[in-house]
mmCIF file of C-alpha atoms in Angstrom:
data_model
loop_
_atom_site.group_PDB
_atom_site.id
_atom_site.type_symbol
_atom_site.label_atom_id
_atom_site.label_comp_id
_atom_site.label_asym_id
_atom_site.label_seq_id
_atom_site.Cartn_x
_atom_site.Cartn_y
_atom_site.Cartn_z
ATOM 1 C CA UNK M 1 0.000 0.000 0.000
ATOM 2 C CA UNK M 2 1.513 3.358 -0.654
ATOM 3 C CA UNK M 3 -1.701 5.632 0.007
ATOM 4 C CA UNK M 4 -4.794 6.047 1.849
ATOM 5 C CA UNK M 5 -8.182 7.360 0.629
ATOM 6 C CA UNK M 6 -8.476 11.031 1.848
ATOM 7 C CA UNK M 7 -11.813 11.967 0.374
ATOM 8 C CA UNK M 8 -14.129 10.979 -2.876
ATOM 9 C CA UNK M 9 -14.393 14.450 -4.959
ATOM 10 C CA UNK M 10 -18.078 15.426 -6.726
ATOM 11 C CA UNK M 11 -17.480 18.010 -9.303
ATOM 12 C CA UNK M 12 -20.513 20.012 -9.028
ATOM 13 C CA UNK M 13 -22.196 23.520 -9.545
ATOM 14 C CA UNK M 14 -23.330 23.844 -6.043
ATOM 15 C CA UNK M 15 -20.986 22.564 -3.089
ATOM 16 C CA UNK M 16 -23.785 22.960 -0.283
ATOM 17 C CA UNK M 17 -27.048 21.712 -2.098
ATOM 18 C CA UNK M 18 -24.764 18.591 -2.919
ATOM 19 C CA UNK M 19 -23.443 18.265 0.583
ATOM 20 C CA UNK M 20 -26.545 18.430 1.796
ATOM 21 C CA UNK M 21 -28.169 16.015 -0.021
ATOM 22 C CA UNK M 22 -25.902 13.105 0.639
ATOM 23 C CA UNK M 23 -25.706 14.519 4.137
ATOM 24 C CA UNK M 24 -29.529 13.580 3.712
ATOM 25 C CA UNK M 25 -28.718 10.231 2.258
ATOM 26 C CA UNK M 26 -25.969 8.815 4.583
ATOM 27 C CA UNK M 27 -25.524 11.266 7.490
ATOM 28 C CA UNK M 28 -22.522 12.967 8.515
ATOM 29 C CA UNK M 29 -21.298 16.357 9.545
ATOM 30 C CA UNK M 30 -20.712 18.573 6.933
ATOM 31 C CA UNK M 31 -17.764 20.999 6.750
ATOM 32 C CA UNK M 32 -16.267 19.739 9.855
ATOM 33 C CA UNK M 33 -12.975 21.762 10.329
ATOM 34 C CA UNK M 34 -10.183 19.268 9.076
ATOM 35 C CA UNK M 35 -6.451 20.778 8.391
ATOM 36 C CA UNK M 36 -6.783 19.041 5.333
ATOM 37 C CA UNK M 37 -8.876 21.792 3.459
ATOM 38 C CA UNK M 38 -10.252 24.997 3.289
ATOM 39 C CA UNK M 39 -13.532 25.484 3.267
ATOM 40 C CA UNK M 40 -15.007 28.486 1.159
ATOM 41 C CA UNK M 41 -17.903 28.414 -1.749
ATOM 42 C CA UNK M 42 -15.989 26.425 -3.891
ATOM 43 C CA UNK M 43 -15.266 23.544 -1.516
ATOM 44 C CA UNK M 44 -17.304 21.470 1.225
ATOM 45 C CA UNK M 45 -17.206 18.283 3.000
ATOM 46 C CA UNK M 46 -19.154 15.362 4.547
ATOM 47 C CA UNK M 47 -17.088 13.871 7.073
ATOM 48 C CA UNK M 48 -19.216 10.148 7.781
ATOM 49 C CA UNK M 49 -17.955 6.859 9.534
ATOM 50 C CA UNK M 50 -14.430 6.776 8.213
ATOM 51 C CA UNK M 51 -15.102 8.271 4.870
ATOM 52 C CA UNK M 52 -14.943 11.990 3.481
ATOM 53 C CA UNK M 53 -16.633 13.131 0.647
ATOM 54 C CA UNK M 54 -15.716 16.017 -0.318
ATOM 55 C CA UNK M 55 -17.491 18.592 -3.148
ATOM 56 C CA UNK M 56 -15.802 21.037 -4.964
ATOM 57 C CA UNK M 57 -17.447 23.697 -7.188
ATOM 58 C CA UNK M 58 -16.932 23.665 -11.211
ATOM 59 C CA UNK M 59 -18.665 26.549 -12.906
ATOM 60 C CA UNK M 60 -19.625 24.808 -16.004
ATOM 61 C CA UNK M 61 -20.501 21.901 -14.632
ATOM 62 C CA UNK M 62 -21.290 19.251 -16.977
ATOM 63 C CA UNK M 63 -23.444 16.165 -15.519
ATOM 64 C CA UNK M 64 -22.734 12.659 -16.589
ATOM 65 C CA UNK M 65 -25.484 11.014 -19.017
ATOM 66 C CA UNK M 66 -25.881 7.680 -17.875
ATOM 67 C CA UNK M 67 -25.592 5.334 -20.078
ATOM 68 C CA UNK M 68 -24.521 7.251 -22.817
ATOM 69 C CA UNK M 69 -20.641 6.750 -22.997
ATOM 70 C CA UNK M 70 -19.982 10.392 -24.543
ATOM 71 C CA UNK M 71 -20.591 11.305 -21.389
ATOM 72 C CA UNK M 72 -19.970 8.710 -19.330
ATOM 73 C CA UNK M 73 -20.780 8.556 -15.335
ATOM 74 C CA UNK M 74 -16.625 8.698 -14.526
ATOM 75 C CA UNK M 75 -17.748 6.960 -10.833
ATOM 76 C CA UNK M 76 -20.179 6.143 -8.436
ATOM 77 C CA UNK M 77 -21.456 5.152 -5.304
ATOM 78 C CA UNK M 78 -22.772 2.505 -4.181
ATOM 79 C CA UNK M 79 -25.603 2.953 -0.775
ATOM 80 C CA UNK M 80 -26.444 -0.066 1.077
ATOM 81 C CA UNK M 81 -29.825 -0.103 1.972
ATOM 82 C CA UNK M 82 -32.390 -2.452 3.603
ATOM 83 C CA UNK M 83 -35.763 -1.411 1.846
ATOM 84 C CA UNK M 84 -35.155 -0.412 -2.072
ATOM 85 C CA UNK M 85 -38.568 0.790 -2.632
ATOM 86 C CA UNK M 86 -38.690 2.730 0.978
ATOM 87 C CA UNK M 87 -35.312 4.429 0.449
ATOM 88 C CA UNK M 88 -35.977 4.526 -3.294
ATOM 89 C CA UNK M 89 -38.933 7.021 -2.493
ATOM 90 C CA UNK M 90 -36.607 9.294 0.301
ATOM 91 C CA UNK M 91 -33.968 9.761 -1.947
ATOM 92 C CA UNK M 92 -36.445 10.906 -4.593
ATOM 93 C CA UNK M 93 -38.427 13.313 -1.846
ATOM 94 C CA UNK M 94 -34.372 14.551 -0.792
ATOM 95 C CA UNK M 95 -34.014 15.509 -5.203
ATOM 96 C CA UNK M 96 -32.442 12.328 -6.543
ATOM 97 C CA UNK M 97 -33.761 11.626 -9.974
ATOM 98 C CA UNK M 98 -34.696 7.649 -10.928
ATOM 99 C CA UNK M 99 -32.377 6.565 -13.704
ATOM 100 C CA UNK M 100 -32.828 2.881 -14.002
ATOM 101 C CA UNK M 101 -35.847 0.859 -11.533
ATOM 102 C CA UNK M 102 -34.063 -2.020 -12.972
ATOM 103 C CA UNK M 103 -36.648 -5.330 -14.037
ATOM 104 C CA UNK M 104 -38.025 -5.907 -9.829
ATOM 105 C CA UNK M 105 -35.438 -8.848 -9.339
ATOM 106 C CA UNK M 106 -31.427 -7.524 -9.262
ATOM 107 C CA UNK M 107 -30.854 -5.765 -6.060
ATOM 108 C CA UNK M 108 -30.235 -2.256 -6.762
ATOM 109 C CA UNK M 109 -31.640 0.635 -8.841
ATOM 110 C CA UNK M 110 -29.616 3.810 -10.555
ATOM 111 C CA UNK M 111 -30.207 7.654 -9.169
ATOM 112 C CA UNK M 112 -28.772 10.599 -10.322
ATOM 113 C CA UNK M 113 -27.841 13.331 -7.349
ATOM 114 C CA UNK M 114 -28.837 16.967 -7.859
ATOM 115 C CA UNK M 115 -25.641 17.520 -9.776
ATOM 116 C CA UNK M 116 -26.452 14.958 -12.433
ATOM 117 C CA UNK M 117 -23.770 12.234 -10.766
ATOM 118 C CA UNK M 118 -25.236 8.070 -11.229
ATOM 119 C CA UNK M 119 -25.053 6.663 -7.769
ATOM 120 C CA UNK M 120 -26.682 3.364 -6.735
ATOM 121 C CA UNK M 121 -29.071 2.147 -3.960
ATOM 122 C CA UNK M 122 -27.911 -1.690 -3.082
ATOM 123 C CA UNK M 123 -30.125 -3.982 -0.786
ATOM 124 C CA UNK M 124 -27.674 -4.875 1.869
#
């Protein structure tokens, strides 16, 4: 091993929205002080159990277009859940949009945050 994860980065046009709405999803604090970074309008964080996302502002921002591979997704995350439909319908209320339900049988469905990034919710 010759590094550890610091932080996952989401370009975005918004830093707080986006904070907020995986601070929504998965809890956390957001822009706990951390020598790491500086926090201004063009960077925030979401410090959670042992990970650190971190959001930093791009003024012409543009989203991913899952599944078109022009512009493809880059990365995503993956959110463990115990109830797809129940946290399907939260993270729709919080401003995720519903890329892909999927058929009803695989185990996960495809979201887009407020920013346009592809994340995933995963029955645990």
């Amino acid at each position: 091993m010759i590094a550890k994860l610091q932080c996952v980065v989401l370009d975005c046009p918004d830093v707080v929205e986006l904070c907020r709405f995986y601070q929504s999803l998965i809890g956390g604090v957001v822009n706990q002080p951390d020598p790491r970074w500086s926090l201004d309008d063009d960077w925030a964080t979401l410090h959670t159990d042992g990970i650190v996302l971190a959001f930093q502002r791009v003024e012409d921002h543009q989203p991913p277009q899952w599944p078109d591979p022009a512009r493809p997704q880059q990365f995503h995350l993956d959110l463990g859940v115990e109830d797809l439909q129940r946290a399907q319908d939260e993270v729709v209320k919080r401003g995720a949009v519903v890329l892909d339900e999927g058929d009803g049988q695989r185990n996960w469905r495809i979201f887009a945050d407020p920013a346009g990034h592809p994340f995933c919710l995963v029955r645990d």
